Amino acid sequence: DTGVSQDPRHKITKRGQNVTFRCDPISEHNRLYWYRQTLGQGPEFLTYFQNEAQLEKSRLLSDRFSAERPKGSFSTLEIQRTEQGDSAMYLCASSRPGSKGEKLFFGSGTQLSVL
Amino acid sequence: EDKVVQSPLSLVVHEGDTVTLNCSYEVTNFRSLLWYKQEKKAPTFLFMLTSSGIEKKSGRLSSILDKKELFSILNITATQTGDSAVYLCAVGAGGTSYGKLTFGQGTILTVHP
């Protein structure tokens, strides 16, 4: 496995700007997930894709957030009109469906700071 | 709403000590419980448990699940400074939530030499 890759590692932006993050999953994994983690908390689910289809979105994902996975390969997460409350680590993960459960492999995340 | 609670929230020990981390959960349509270690950025997978009473082991780490009492424990024996990390417990559910994990807050483990 080459691992889940995320870019950029860090992003500093001003309030009101748009930002976009990219995730490249492990090549044979057809499921891709986005999570958000704030300091002192565990990751919170945002959304997930099976191939190119976005199957579930958390109510945490406001209208300012959009995620895509064209062609079922890499994914992008865009945040429009960023707010200071969006500051967090955005983690991407991928998996192959398992018969009994999902073992997710995580990337190193994109740390977003909104000033 | 699915819920995962970990205890203690933080733990400080010395090398060689044995530690037990706890995870309790409330989830609809339980499928699996997973433990992850997070040192700096990426959580790394430790164990996935789906059946009660079967202990999973990997070196000095072991974990067991009790589906009746809705909890799991992670044991680390002969701790080393390299075990210092945040340990995350997560639960996976089936049905419409298939594939989504609900994480606990994590236990911060600090191992002093």
PDB file of C-alpha atoms in Angstrom:
ATOM      1  CA  ASP A   1       0.000   0.000   0.000  1.00  0.00           C
ATOM      2  CA  THR A   2       1.303   3.438  -0.878  1.00  0.00           C
ATOM      3  CA  GLY A   3      -1.022   4.928   1.730  1.00  0.00           C
ATOM      4  CA  VAL A   4      -3.646   7.659   1.648  1.00  0.00           C
ATOM      5  CA  SER A   5      -2.199  10.948   0.475  1.00  0.00           C
ATOM      6  CA  GLN A   6      -3.562  14.399   1.316  1.00  0.00           C
ATOM      7  CA  ASP A   7      -2.599  17.786  -0.014  1.00  0.00           C
ATOM      8  CA  PRO A   8      -1.826  20.359   1.252  1.00  0.00           C
ATOM      9  CA  ARG A   9      -0.576  19.403   4.723  1.00  0.00           C
ATOM     10  CA  HIS A  10      -1.279  22.875   6.065  1.00  0.00           C
ATOM     11  CA  LYS A  11      -3.507  25.705   4.854  1.00  0.00           C
ATOM     12  CA  ILE A  12      -3.806  29.165   6.360  1.00  0.00           C
ATOM     13  CA  THR A  13      -6.543  31.357   4.974  1.00  0.00           C
ATOM     14  CA  LYS A  14      -8.467  34.482   5.791  1.00  0.00           C
ATOM     15  CA  ARG A  15     -12.091  34.366   6.799  1.00  0.00           C
ATOM     16  CA  GLY A  16     -14.356  34.489   3.760  1.00  0.00           C
ATOM     17  CA  GLN A  17     -11.926  32.823   1.373  1.00  0.00           C
ATOM     18  CA  ASN A  18     -12.557  29.500  -0.371  1.00  0.00           C
ATOM     19  CA  VAL A  19     -10.256  26.531   0.143  1.00  0.00           C
ATOM     20  CA  THR A  20      -9.965  23.142  -1.549  1.00  0.00           C
ATOM     21  CA  PHE A  21      -8.267  20.007  -0.257  1.00  0.00           C
ATOM     22  CA  ARG A  22      -7.319  16.905  -2.192  1.00  0.00           C
ATOM     23  CA  CYS A  23      -7.218  13.255  -1.144  1.00  0.00           C
ATOM     24  CA  ASP A  24      -5.726  10.331  -3.064  1.00  0.00           C
ATOM     25  CA  PRO A  25      -6.905   7.037  -1.576  1.00  0.00           C
ATOM     26  CA  ILE A  26      -5.151   3.670  -1.636  1.00  0.00           C
ATOM     27  CA  SER A  27      -5.515   2.560  -5.244  1.00  0.00           C
ATOM     28  CA  GLU A  28      -7.682  -0.534  -4.838  1.00  0.00           C
ATOM     29  CA  HIS A  29      -9.992   1.010  -2.224  1.00  0.00           C
ATOM     30  CA  ASN A  30     -13.404   1.940  -3.573  1.00  0.00           C
ATOM     31  CA  ARG A  31     -14.655   3.759  -0.474  1.00  0.00           C
ATOM     32  CA  LEU A  32     -13.413   7.179   0.543  1.00  0.00           C
ATOM     33  CA  TYR A  33     -14.298   9.150   3.675  1.00  0.00           C
ATOM     34  CA  TRP A  34     -13.825  12.686   4.957  1.00  0.00           C
ATOM     35  CA  TYR A  35     -13.595  13.378   8.678  1.00  0.00           C
ATOM     36  CA  ARG A  36     -12.941  16.524  10.675  1.00  0.00           C
ATOM     37  CA  GLN A  37     -10.978  16.586  13.929  1.00  0.00           C
ATOM     38  CA  THR A  38     -10.677  19.493  16.350  1.00  0.00           C
ATOM     39  CA  LEU A  39      -8.190  19.722  19.181  1.00  0.00           C
ATOM     40  CA  GLY A  40      -8.898  17.262  21.972  1.00  0.00           C
ATOM     41  CA  GLN A  41     -11.676  15.485  20.108  1.00  0.00           C
ATOM     42  CA  GLY A  42     -11.954  12.340  18.049  1.00  0.00           C
ATOM     43  CA  PRO A  43     -12.565  12.560  14.293  1.00  0.00           C
ATOM     44  CA  GLU A  44     -16.146  13.392  13.232  1.00  0.00           C
ATOM     45  CA  PHE A  45     -17.643  11.921  10.086  1.00  0.00           C
ATOM     46  CA  LEU A  46     -18.421  14.372   7.285  1.00  0.00           C
ATOM     47  CA  THR A  47     -19.185  12.338   4.161  1.00  0.00           C
ATOM     48  CA  TYR A  48     -18.300   9.226   2.205  1.00  0.00           C
ATOM     49  CA  PHE A  49     -18.157   7.937  -1.340  1.00  0.00           C
ATOM     50  CA  GLN A  50     -18.435   4.519  -2.831  1.00  0.00           C
ATOM     51  CA  ASN A  51     -16.681   4.836  -6.164  1.00  0.00           C
ATOM     52  CA  GLU A  52     -17.947   8.164  -7.531  1.00  0.00           C
ATOM     53  CA  ALA A  53     -21.261   8.156  -5.667  1.00  0.00           C
ATOM     54  CA  GLN A  54     -21.582  10.263  -2.518  1.00  0.00           C
ATOM     55  CA  LEU A  55     -23.662   7.977  -0.285  1.00  0.00           C
ATOM     56  CA  GLU A  56     -23.959   9.854   2.982  1.00  0.00           C
ATOM     57  CA  LYS A  57     -23.425  13.352   4.309  1.00  0.00           C
ATOM     58  CA  SER A  58     -23.349  14.401   7.956  1.00  0.00           C
ATOM     59  CA  ARG A  59     -25.528  17.259   9.114  1.00  0.00           C
ATOM     60  CA  LEU A  60     -22.207  18.833  10.151  1.00  0.00           C
ATOM     61  CA  LEU A  61     -21.635  19.427   6.445  1.00  0.00           C
ATOM     62  CA  SER A  62     -23.228  22.816   5.844  1.00  0.00           C
ATOM     63  CA  ASP A  63     -24.071  24.253   2.427  1.00  0.00           C
ATOM     64  CA  ARG A  64     -20.614  25.830   2.341  1.00  0.00           C
ATOM     65  CA  PHE A  65     -18.998  22.401   2.128  1.00  0.00           C
ATOM     66  CA  SER A  66     -18.932  20.309  -1.006  1.00  0.00           C
ATOM     67  CA  ALA A  67     -17.088  17.113  -1.831  1.00  0.00           C
ATOM     68  CA  GLU A  68     -16.544  15.376  -5.126  1.00  0.00           C
ATOM     69  CA  ARG A  69     -14.941  12.195  -6.319  1.00  0.00           C
ATOM     70  CA  PRO A  70     -14.878  12.309 -10.107  1.00  0.00           C
ATOM     71  CA  LYS A  71     -14.250   8.946 -11.760  1.00  0.00           C
ATOM     72  CA  GLY A  72     -14.090   7.277  -8.382  1.00  0.00           C
ATOM     73  CA  SER A  73     -10.415   8.033  -7.827  1.00  0.00           C
ATOM     74  CA  PHE A  74      -9.161  11.105  -5.936  1.00  0.00           C
ATOM     75  CA  SER A  75     -11.542  13.339  -3.996  1.00  0.00           C
ATOM     76  CA  THR A  76     -11.717  17.049  -3.271  1.00  0.00           C
ATOM     77  CA  LEU A  77     -13.322  18.830  -0.347  1.00  0.00           C
ATOM     78  CA  GLU A  78     -14.125  22.494  -0.864  1.00  0.00           C
ATOM     79  CA  ILE A  79     -15.125  24.963   1.824  1.00  0.00           C
ATOM     80  CA  GLN A  80     -16.603  28.224   0.598  1.00  0.00           C
ATOM     81  CA  ARG A  81     -16.641  31.463   2.579  1.00  0.00           C
ATOM     82  CA  THR A  82     -14.529  29.997   5.373  1.00  0.00           C
ATOM     83  CA  GLU A  83     -15.319  30.852   8.991  1.00  0.00           C
ATOM     84  CA  GLN A  84     -13.059  30.662  12.040  1.00  0.00           C
ATOM     85  CA  GLY A  85     -15.079  27.679  13.251  1.00  0.00           C
ATOM     86  CA  ASP A  86     -13.893  25.739  10.215  1.00  0.00           C
ATOM     87  CA  SER A  87     -10.375  25.622  11.661  1.00  0.00           C
ATOM     88  CA  ALA A  88      -9.632  21.933  12.177  1.00  0.00           C
ATOM     89  CA  MET A  89      -7.727  18.934  10.843  1.00  0.00           C
ATOM     90  CA  TYR A  90      -9.483  17.464   7.806  1.00  0.00           C
ATOM     91  CA  LEU A  91      -8.745  13.761   7.529  1.00  0.00           C
ATOM     92  CA  CYS A  92      -9.354  11.541   4.551  1.00  0.00           C
ATOM     93  CA  ALA A  93      -9.609   7.766   4.779  1.00  0.00           C
ATOM     94  CA  SER A  94     -10.218   4.901   2.389  1.00  0.00           C
ATOM     95  CA  SER A  95     -11.298   1.279   2.685  1.00  0.00           C
ATOM     96  CA  ARG A  96     -12.377  -1.866   0.915  1.00  0.00           C
ATOM     97  CA  PRO A  97     -15.777  -3.184   1.994  1.00  0.00           C
ATOM     98  CA  GLY A  98     -15.423  -5.918   4.587  1.00  0.00           C
ATOM     99  CA  SER A  99     -17.906  -8.591   5.397  1.00  0.00           C
ATOM    100  CA  LYS A 100     -17.960  -7.693   9.089  1.00  0.00           C
ATOM    101  CA  GLY A 101     -16.761  -4.152   9.302  1.00  0.00           C
ATOM    102  CA  GLU A 102     -14.799  -1.327   7.825  1.00  0.00           C
ATOM    103  CA  LYS A 103     -11.082  -0.949   8.445  1.00  0.00           C
ATOM    104  CA  LEU A 104     -10.302   2.619   7.465  1.00  0.00           C
ATOM    105  CA  PHE A 105      -6.822   3.748   6.467  1.00  0.00           C
ATOM    106  CA  PHE A 106      -6.258   7.419   7.198  1.00  0.00           C
ATOM    107  CA  GLY A 107      -4.113  10.054   5.550  1.00  0.00           C
ATOM    108  CA  SER A 108      -2.043  12.549   7.519  1.00  0.00           C
ATOM    109  CA  GLY A 109      -4.670  15.227   7.163  1.00  0.00           C
ATOM    110  CA  THR A 110      -4.838  18.861   6.113  1.00  0.00           C
ATOM    111  CA  GLN A 111      -4.597  21.319   9.000  1.00  0.00           C
ATOM    112  CA  LEU A 112      -6.767  24.339   8.223  1.00  0.00           C
ATOM    113  CA  SER A 113      -6.354  27.605  10.097  1.00  0.00           C
ATOM    114  CA  VAL A 114      -8.854  30.371   9.352  1.00  0.00           C
ATOM    115  CA  LEU A 115      -7.709  33.790  10.540  1.00  0.00           C
TER     116      LEU A 115
ATOM    117  CA  GLU B   1     -27.549   9.167  18.094  1.00  0.00           C
ATOM    118  CA  ASP B   2     -24.525   6.843  18.244  1.00  0.00           C
ATOM    119  CA  LYS B   3     -22.181   7.524  21.139  1.00  0.00           C
ATOM    120  CA  VAL B   4     -18.684   6.355  22.131  1.00  0.00           C
ATOM    121  CA  VAL B   5     -17.136   7.257  25.498  1.00  0.00           C
ATOM    122  CA  GLN B   6     -13.520   6.599  26.391  1.00  0.00           C
ATOM    123  CA  SER B   7     -11.876   6.642  29.797  1.00  0.00           C
ATOM    124  CA  PRO B   8      -9.639   7.833  31.212  1.00  0.00           C
ATOM    125  CA  LEU B   9      -9.187  10.949  29.086  1.00  0.00           C
ATOM    126  CA  SER B  10      -5.502  11.022  29.948  1.00  0.00           C
ATOM    127  CA  LEU B  11      -3.031   8.743  31.635  1.00  0.00           C
ATOM    128  CA  VAL B  12       0.598   9.212  32.675  1.00  0.00           C
ATOM    129  CA  VAL B  13       2.716   6.152  33.429  1.00  0.00           C
ATOM    130  CA  HIS B  14       6.347   5.058  33.550  1.00  0.00           C
ATOM    131  CA  GLU B  15       8.041   2.672  31.199  1.00  0.00           C
ATOM    132  CA  GLY B  16       7.269  -0.918  32.091  1.00  0.00           C
ATOM    133  CA  ASP B  17       3.826  -0.206  33.516  1.00  0.00           C
ATOM    134  CA  THR B  18       0.696  -1.938  32.222  1.00  0.00           C
ATOM    135  CA  VAL B  19      -2.254   0.212  31.190  1.00  0.00           C
ATOM    136  CA  THR B  20      -5.907  -0.486  30.465  1.00  0.00           C
ATOM    137  CA  LEU B  21      -7.934   1.863  28.303  1.00  0.00           C
ATOM    138  CA  ASN B  22     -11.711   1.700  28.303  1.00  0.00           C
ATOM    139  CA  CYS B  23     -14.327   2.284  25.629  1.00  0.00           C
ATOM    140  CA  SER B  24     -18.090   2.081  26.068  1.00  0.00           C
ATOM    141  CA  TYR B  25     -20.602   2.608  23.308  1.00  0.00           C
ATOM    142  CA  GLU B  26     -24.239   3.018  22.381  1.00  0.00           C
ATOM    143  CA  VAL B  27     -24.916   2.374  18.722  1.00  0.00           C
ATOM    144  CA  THR B  28     -27.790   1.199  16.594  1.00  0.00           C
ATOM    145  CA  ASN B  29     -27.046  -1.836  14.449  1.00  0.00           C
ATOM    146  CA  PHE B  30     -23.510  -2.521  15.729  1.00  0.00           C
ATOM    147  CA  ARG B  31     -21.073  -4.071  13.246  1.00  0.00           C
ATOM    148  CA  SER B  32     -17.570  -3.541  14.597  1.00  0.00           C
ATOM    149  CA  LEU B  33     -15.377  -1.771  17.138  1.00  0.00           C
ATOM    150  CA  LEU B  34     -11.977  -0.448  16.123  1.00  0.00           C
ATOM    151  CA  TRP B  35      -8.952   0.884  17.998  1.00  0.00           C
ATOM    152  CA  TYR B  36      -6.582   3.403  16.434  1.00  0.00           C
ATOM    153  CA  LYS B  37      -3.321   4.990  17.601  1.00  0.00           C
ATOM    154  CA  GLN B  38      -2.762   8.642  16.704  1.00  0.00           C
ATOM    155  CA  GLU B  39       0.745   9.934  17.290  1.00  0.00           C
ATOM    156  CA  LYS B  40       0.975  13.101  15.255  1.00  0.00           C
ATOM    157  CA  LYS B  41      -1.428  13.190  12.365  1.00  0.00           C
ATOM    158  CA  ALA B  42      -2.805  10.020  10.799  1.00  0.00           C
ATOM    159  CA  PRO B  43      -4.661   7.573  13.041  1.00  0.00           C
ATOM    160  CA  THR B  44      -3.134   4.152  12.461  1.00  0.00           C
ATOM    161  CA  PHE B  45      -5.185   0.978  12.738  1.00  0.00           C
ATOM    162  CA  LEU B  46      -4.612  -1.364  15.691  1.00  0.00           C
ATOM    163  CA  PHE B  47      -7.542  -3.779  15.986  1.00  0.00           C
ATOM    164  CA  MET B  48     -11.026  -4.476  14.689  1.00  0.00           C
ATOM    165  CA  LEU B  49     -13.342  -6.530  16.889  1.00  0.00           C
ATOM    166  CA  THR B  50     -16.686  -7.916  15.844  1.00  0.00           C
ATOM    167  CA  SER B  51     -17.340 -10.818  18.232  1.00  0.00           C
ATOM    168  CA  SER B  52     -17.566 -10.881  21.990  1.00  0.00           C
ATOM    169  CA  GLY B  53     -14.985 -12.596  24.130  1.00  0.00           C
ATOM    170  CA  ILE B  54     -12.322 -13.112  21.481  1.00  0.00           C
ATOM    171  CA  GLU B  55      -9.111 -11.388  22.461  1.00  0.00           C
ATOM    172  CA  LYS B  56      -7.059  -9.840  19.709  1.00  0.00           C
ATOM    173  CA  LYS B  57      -3.311  -9.597  20.301  1.00  0.00           C
ATOM    174  CA  SER B  58      -0.447  -7.848  18.615  1.00  0.00           C
ATOM    175  CA  GLY B  59       2.783  -7.928  20.559  1.00  0.00           C
ATOM    176  CA  ARG B  60       2.281  -6.048  23.822  1.00  0.00           C
ATOM    177  CA  LEU B  61      -1.171  -4.813  22.830  1.00  0.00           C
ATOM    178  CA  SER B  62      -4.388  -6.746  23.245  1.00  0.00           C
ATOM    179  CA  SER B  63      -8.073  -5.941  23.099  1.00  0.00           C
ATOM    180  CA  ILE B  64     -11.355  -7.606  23.885  1.00  0.00           C
ATOM    181  CA  LEU B  65     -14.991  -6.777  23.205  1.00  0.00           C
ATOM    182  CA  ASP B  66     -18.066  -7.381  25.356  1.00  0.00           C
ATOM    183  CA  LYS B  67     -21.167  -6.913  23.191  1.00  0.00           C
ATOM    184  CA  LYS B  68     -23.525  -7.650  26.045  1.00  0.00           C
ATOM    185  CA  GLU B  69     -22.147  -4.911  28.280  1.00  0.00           C
ATOM    186  CA  LEU B  70     -21.280  -2.677  25.290  1.00  0.00           C
ATOM    187  CA  PHE B  71     -17.633  -2.012  26.032  1.00  0.00           C
ATOM    188  CA  SER B  72     -14.115  -2.831  24.978  1.00  0.00           C
ATOM    189  CA  ILE B  73     -10.724  -2.577  26.646  1.00  0.00           C
ATOM    190  CA  LEU B  74      -7.279  -2.060  25.177  1.00  0.00           C
ATOM    191  CA  ASN B  75      -4.375  -3.362  27.238  1.00  0.00           C
ATOM    192  CA  ILE B  76      -0.764  -2.376  26.779  1.00  0.00           C
ATOM    193  CA  THR B  77       1.808  -4.308  28.783  1.00  0.00           C
ATOM    194  CA  ALA B  78       5.419  -3.303  29.465  1.00  0.00           C
ATOM    195  CA  THR B  79       4.801   0.199  28.115  1.00  0.00           C
ATOM    196  CA  GLN B  80       7.532   2.039  26.219  1.00  0.00           C
ATOM    197  CA  THR B  81       7.987   5.743  25.478  1.00  0.00           C
ATOM    198  CA  GLY B  82       7.001   4.972  21.886  1.00  0.00           C
ATOM    199  CA  ASP B  83       3.530   4.026  23.109  1.00  0.00           C
ATOM    200  CA  SER B  84       2.877   7.686  23.955  1.00  0.00           C
ATOM    201  CA  ALA B  85      -0.029   8.712  21.724  1.00  0.00           C
ATOM    202  CA  VAL B  86      -3.752   9.312  21.616  1.00  0.00           C
ATOM    203  CA  TYR B  87      -5.696   6.058  21.490  1.00  0.00           C
ATOM    204  CA  LEU B  88      -9.011   6.307  19.685  1.00  0.00           C
ATOM    205  CA  CYS B  89     -11.923   3.912  19.913  1.00  0.00           C
ATOM    206  CA  ALA B  90     -14.488   3.889  17.098  1.00  0.00           C
ATOM    207  CA  VAL B  91     -17.659   1.980  16.367  1.00  0.00           C
ATOM    208  CA  GLY B  92     -18.981   1.040  12.945  1.00  0.00           C
ATOM    209  CA  ALA B  93     -22.671   0.526  12.317  1.00  0.00           C
ATOM    210  CA  GLY B  94     -24.632  -1.182   9.610  1.00  0.00           C
ATOM    211  CA  GLY B  95     -27.852  -0.262   7.876  1.00  0.00           C
ATOM    212  CA  THR B  96     -27.863   3.215   6.340  1.00  0.00           C
ATOM    213  CA  SER B  97     -24.750   4.136   8.314  1.00  0.00           C
ATOM    214  CA  TYR B  98     -22.666   1.339   6.863  1.00  0.00           C
ATOM    215  CA  GLY B  99     -19.040   2.375   6.626  1.00  0.00           C
ATOM    216  CA  LYS B 100     -19.290   5.424   8.899  1.00  0.00           C
ATOM    217  CA  LEU B 101     -17.306   5.315  12.156  1.00  0.00           C
ATOM    218  CA  THR B 102     -18.276   7.115  15.346  1.00  0.00           C
ATOM    219  CA  PHE B 103     -15.180   7.972  17.372  1.00  0.00           C
ATOM    220  CA  GLY B 104     -14.691   8.557  21.050  1.00  0.00           C
ATOM    221  CA  GLN B 105     -12.784  11.535  22.409  1.00  0.00           C
ATOM    222  CA  GLY B 106      -9.589   9.544  22.774  1.00  0.00           C
ATOM    223  CA  THR B 107      -7.271   8.680  25.673  1.00  0.00           C
ATOM    224  CA  ILE B 108      -3.980  10.587  25.804  1.00  0.00           C
ATOM    225  CA  LEU B 109      -1.289   8.198  27.015  1.00  0.00           C
ATOM    226  CA  THR B 110       2.056   9.579  28.143  1.00  0.00           C
ATOM    227  CA  VAL B 111       4.828   7.134  28.996  1.00  0.00           C
ATOM    228  CA  HIS B 112       7.803   8.575  30.869  1.00  0.00           C
ATOM    229  CA  PRO B 113      11.228   6.888  30.781  1.00  0.00           C
TER     230      PRO B 113
END
